[in-house]
Short mmCIF file of C-alpha atoms in Angstrom, two decimals:
data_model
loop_
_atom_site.label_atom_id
_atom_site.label_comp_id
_atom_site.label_asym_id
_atom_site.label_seq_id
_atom_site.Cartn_x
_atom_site.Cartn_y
_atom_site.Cartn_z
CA UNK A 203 -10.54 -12.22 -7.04
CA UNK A 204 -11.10 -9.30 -9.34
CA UNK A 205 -11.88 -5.76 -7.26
CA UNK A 206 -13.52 -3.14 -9.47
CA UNK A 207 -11.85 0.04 -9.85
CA UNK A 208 -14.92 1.90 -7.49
CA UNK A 209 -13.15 -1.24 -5.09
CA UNK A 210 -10.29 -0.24 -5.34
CA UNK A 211 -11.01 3.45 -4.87
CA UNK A 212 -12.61 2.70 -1.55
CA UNK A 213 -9.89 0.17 -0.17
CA UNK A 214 -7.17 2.41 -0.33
CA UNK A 215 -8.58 4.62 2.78
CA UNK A 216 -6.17 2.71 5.26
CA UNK A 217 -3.66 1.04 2.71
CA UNK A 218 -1.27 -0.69 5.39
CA UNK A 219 2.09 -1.67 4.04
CA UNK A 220 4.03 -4.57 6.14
CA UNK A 221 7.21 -3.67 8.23
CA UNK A 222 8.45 -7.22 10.18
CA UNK A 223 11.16 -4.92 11.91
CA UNK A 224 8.77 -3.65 14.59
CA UNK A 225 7.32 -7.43 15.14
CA UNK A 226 7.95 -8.25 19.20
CA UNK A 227 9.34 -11.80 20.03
CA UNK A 228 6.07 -13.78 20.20
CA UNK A 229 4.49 -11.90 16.97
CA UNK A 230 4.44 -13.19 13.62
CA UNK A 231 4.03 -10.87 10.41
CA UNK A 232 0.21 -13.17 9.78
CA UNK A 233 -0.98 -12.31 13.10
CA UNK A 234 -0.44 -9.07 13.15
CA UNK A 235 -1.88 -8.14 9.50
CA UNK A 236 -5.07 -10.50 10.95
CA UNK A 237 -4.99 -7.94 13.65
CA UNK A 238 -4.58 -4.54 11.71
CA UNK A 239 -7.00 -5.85 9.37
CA UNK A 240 -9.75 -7.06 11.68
CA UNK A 241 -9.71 -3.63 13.56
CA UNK A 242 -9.88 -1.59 9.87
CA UNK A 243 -6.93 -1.62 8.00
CA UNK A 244 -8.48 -1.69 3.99
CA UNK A 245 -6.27 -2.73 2.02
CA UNK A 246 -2.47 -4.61 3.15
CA UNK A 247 0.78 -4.40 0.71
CA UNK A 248 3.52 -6.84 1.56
CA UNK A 249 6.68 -4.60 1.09
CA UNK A 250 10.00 -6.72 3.08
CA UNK A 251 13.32 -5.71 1.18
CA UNK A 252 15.14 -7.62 3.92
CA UNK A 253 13.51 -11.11 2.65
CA UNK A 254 14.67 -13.18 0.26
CA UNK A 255 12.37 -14.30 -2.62
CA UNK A 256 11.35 -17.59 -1.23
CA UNK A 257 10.85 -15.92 2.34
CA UNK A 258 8.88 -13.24 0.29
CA UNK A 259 6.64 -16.09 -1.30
CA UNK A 260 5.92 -17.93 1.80
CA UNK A 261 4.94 -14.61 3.20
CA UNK A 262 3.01 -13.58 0.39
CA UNK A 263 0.52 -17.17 0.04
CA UNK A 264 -0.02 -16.53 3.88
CA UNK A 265 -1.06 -12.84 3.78
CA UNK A 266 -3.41 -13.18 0.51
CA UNK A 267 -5.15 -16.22 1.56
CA UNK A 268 -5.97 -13.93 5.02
CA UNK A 269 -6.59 -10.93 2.85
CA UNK A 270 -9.34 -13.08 0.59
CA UNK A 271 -10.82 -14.06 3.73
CA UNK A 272 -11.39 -10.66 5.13
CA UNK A 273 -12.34 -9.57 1.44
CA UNK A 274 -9.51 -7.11 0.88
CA UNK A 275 -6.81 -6.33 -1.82
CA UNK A 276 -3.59 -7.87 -1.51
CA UNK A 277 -0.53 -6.76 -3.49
CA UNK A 278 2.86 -7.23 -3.56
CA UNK A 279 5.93 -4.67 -3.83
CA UNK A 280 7.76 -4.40 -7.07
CA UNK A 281 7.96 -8.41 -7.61
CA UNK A 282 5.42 -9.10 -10.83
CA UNK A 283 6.72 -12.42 -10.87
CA UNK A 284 6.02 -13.50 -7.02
CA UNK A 285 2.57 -11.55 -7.33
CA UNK A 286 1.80 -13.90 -10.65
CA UNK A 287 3.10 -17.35 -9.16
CA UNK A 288 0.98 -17.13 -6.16
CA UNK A 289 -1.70 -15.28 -7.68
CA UNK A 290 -1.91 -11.94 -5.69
CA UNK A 291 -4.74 -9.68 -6.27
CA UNK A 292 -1.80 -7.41 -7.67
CA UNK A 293 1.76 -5.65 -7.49
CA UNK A 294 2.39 -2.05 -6.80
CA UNK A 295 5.99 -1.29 -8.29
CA UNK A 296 8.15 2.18 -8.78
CA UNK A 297 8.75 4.09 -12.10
CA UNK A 298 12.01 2.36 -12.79
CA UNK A 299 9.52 -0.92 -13.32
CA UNK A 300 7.67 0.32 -15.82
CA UNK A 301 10.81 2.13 -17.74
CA UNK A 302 11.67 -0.90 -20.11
CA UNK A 303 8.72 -3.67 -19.37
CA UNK A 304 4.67 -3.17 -19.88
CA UNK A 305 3.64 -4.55 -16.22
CA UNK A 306 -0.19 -4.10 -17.15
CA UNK A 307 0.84 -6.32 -19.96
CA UNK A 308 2.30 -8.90 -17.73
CA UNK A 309 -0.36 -8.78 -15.04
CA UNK A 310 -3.12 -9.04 -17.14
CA UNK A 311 -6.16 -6.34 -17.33
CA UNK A 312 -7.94 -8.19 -13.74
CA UNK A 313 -5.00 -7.82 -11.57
CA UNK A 314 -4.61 -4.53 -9.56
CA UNK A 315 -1.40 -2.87 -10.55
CA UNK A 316 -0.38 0.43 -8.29
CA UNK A 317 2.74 2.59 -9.38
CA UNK A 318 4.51 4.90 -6.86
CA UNK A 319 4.58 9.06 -8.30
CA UNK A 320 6.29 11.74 -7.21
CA UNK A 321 5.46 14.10 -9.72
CA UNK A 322 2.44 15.23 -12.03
CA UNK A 323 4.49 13.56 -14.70
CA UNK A 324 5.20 10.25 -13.37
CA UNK A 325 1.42 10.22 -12.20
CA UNK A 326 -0.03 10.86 -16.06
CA UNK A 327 2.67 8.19 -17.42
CA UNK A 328 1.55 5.94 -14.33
CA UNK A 329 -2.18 6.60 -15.31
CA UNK A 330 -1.29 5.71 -19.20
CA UNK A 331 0.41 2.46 -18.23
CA UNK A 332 -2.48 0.82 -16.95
CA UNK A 333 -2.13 1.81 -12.65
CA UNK A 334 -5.33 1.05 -10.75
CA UNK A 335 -3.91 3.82 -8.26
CA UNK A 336 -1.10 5.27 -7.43
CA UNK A 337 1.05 6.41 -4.42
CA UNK A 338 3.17 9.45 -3.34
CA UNK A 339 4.75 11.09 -0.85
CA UNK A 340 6.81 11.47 1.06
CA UNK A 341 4.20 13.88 2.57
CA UNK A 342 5.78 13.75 6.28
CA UNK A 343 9.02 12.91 5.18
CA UNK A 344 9.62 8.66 6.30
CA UNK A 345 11.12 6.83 8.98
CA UNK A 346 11.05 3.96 6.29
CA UNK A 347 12.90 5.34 3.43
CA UNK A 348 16.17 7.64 4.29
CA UNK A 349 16.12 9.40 1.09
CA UNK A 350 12.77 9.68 0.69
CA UNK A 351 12.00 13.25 -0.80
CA UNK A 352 9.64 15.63 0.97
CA UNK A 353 6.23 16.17 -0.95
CA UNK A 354 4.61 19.47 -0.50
CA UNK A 355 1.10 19.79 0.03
CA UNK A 356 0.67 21.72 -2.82
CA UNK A 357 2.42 19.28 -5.12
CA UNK A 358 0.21 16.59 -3.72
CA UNK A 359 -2.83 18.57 -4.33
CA UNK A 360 -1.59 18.80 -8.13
CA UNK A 361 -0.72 15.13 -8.09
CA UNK A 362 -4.40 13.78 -7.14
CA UNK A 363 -5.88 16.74 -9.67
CA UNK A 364 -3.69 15.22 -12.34
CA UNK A 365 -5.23 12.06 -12.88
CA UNK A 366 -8.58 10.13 -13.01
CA UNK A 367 -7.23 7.29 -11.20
CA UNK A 368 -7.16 7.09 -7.00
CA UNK A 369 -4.25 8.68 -4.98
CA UNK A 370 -3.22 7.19 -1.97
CA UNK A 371 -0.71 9.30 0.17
CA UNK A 372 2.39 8.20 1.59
CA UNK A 373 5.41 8.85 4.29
CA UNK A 374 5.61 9.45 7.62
CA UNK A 375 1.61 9.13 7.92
CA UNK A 376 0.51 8.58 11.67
CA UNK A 377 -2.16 9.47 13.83
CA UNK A 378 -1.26 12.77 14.72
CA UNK A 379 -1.14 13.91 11.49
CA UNK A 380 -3.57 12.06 8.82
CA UNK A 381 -6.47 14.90 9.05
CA UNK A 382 -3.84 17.02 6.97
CA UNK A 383 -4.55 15.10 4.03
CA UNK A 384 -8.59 16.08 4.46
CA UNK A 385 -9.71 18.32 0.99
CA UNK A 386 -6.14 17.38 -0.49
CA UNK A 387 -7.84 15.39 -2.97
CA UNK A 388 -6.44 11.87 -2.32
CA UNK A 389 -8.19 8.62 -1.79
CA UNK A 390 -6.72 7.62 1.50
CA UNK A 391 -3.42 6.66 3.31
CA UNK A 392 -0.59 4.42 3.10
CA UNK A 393 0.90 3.91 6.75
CA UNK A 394 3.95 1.70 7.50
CA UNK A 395 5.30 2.26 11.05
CA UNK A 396 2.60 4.63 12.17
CA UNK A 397 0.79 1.24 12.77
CA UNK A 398 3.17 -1.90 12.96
CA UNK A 399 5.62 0.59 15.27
CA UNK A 400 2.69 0.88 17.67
CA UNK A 401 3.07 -0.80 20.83
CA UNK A 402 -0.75 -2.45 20.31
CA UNK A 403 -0.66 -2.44 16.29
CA UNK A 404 -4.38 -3.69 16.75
CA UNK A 405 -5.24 -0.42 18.88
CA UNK A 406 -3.71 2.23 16.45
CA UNK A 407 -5.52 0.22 13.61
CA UNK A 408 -8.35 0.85 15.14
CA UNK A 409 -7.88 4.85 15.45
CA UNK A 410 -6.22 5.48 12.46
CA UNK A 411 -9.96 3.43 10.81
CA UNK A 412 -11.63 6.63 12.93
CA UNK A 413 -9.50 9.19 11.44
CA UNK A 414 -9.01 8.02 8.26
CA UNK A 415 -12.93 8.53 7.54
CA UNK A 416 -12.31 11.87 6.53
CA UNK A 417 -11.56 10.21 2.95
CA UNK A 418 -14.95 8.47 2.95
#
């Protein structure tokens, strides 16, 4: 389904990206995200490095048909071509992706295409490719990426002034911290293991829907 860009906007309040490392024995990476996103999460990214690409697939026709259901974008991390086969709603990739290939191009103008930028730069050559949104961070550092840079809240700040497109923030976002981002200028935030790390995923959904209203 197309989202329009107002959609989109809205969605990315709590923009939950998948992490089957913290699943417990008897959990599966669907009922989880049917968890997380019956209890608020608005918008789910399916981002598993570990899986291969038919593991990735599988995962990604399961996770979009619940996404569709609940009424809620679906995209998948840096592979256009899994995101196209199984028709996604989109594909969020990394500046290297859009370096030597036109993704908006590929994806078609209805698909949502996100692009991860750490820089004003990156975000304005983000914005002129075609992204729908786009991420940075790390604003708390990231338990999910080791070399993940350290975004200050002033860059961030610039960032989100930068563009006319939405900003979601990223790295190390959790419930302790998220009301930092309020009057920072960005659309909502991206949270990884601040949710699927929880002990009740469902729970910490739920709170993180509270305290994320400070982007509505």
């Amino acid at each position: 389904m197309k989202f329009t860009r107002e959609q989109i906007a809205k969605a990315l309040k709590l923009y939950v990206i998948t992490d089957r490392s913290w699943l417990k024995e008897d959990e599966t990476l669907l009922s989880v995200c049917e968890k997380v996103i019956q209890n608020g999460a608005t918008f789910l990214q399916l981002r598993e490095k570990e899986l291969g690409a038919e593991e990735t697939r599988k995962e990604a026709i399961e996770l979009q048909k619940l996404c569709r259901r609940y009424n809620i974008p679906f995209v998948v991390n840096d592979s256009v071509e899994i995101a196209l086969e199984m028709d996604a709603d989109g594909v969020h990739v990394g500046q290297s992706d859009i370096k030597e290939r036109d993704i908006r191009a590929m994806i078609g103008p209805d698909k949502i295409l996100g692009m991860t930028a750490k820089t004003v730069e990156q975000a304005i050559a983000a914005e002129k490719a075609g992204a729908d949104y786009i991420g940075t961070g790390a604003v708390f550092g990231s338990t999910t990426k080791k070399d993940a840079k350290y975004l200050s809240m002033e860059e961030l700040k610039k960032i989100a002034a930068s563009v006319s497109i939405p900003v979601v923030a990223i790295g190390g976002i959790n419930s302790e911290n998220v009301s930092q981002l309020e009057g920072s200028g960005v659309n909502g935030a991206a949270v990884i293991s601040g949710i699927f790390a929880a002990e009740d995923p469902a729970a910490k959904t739920a709170q993180m829907s509270r305290l994320t209203d400070i982007f509505c």
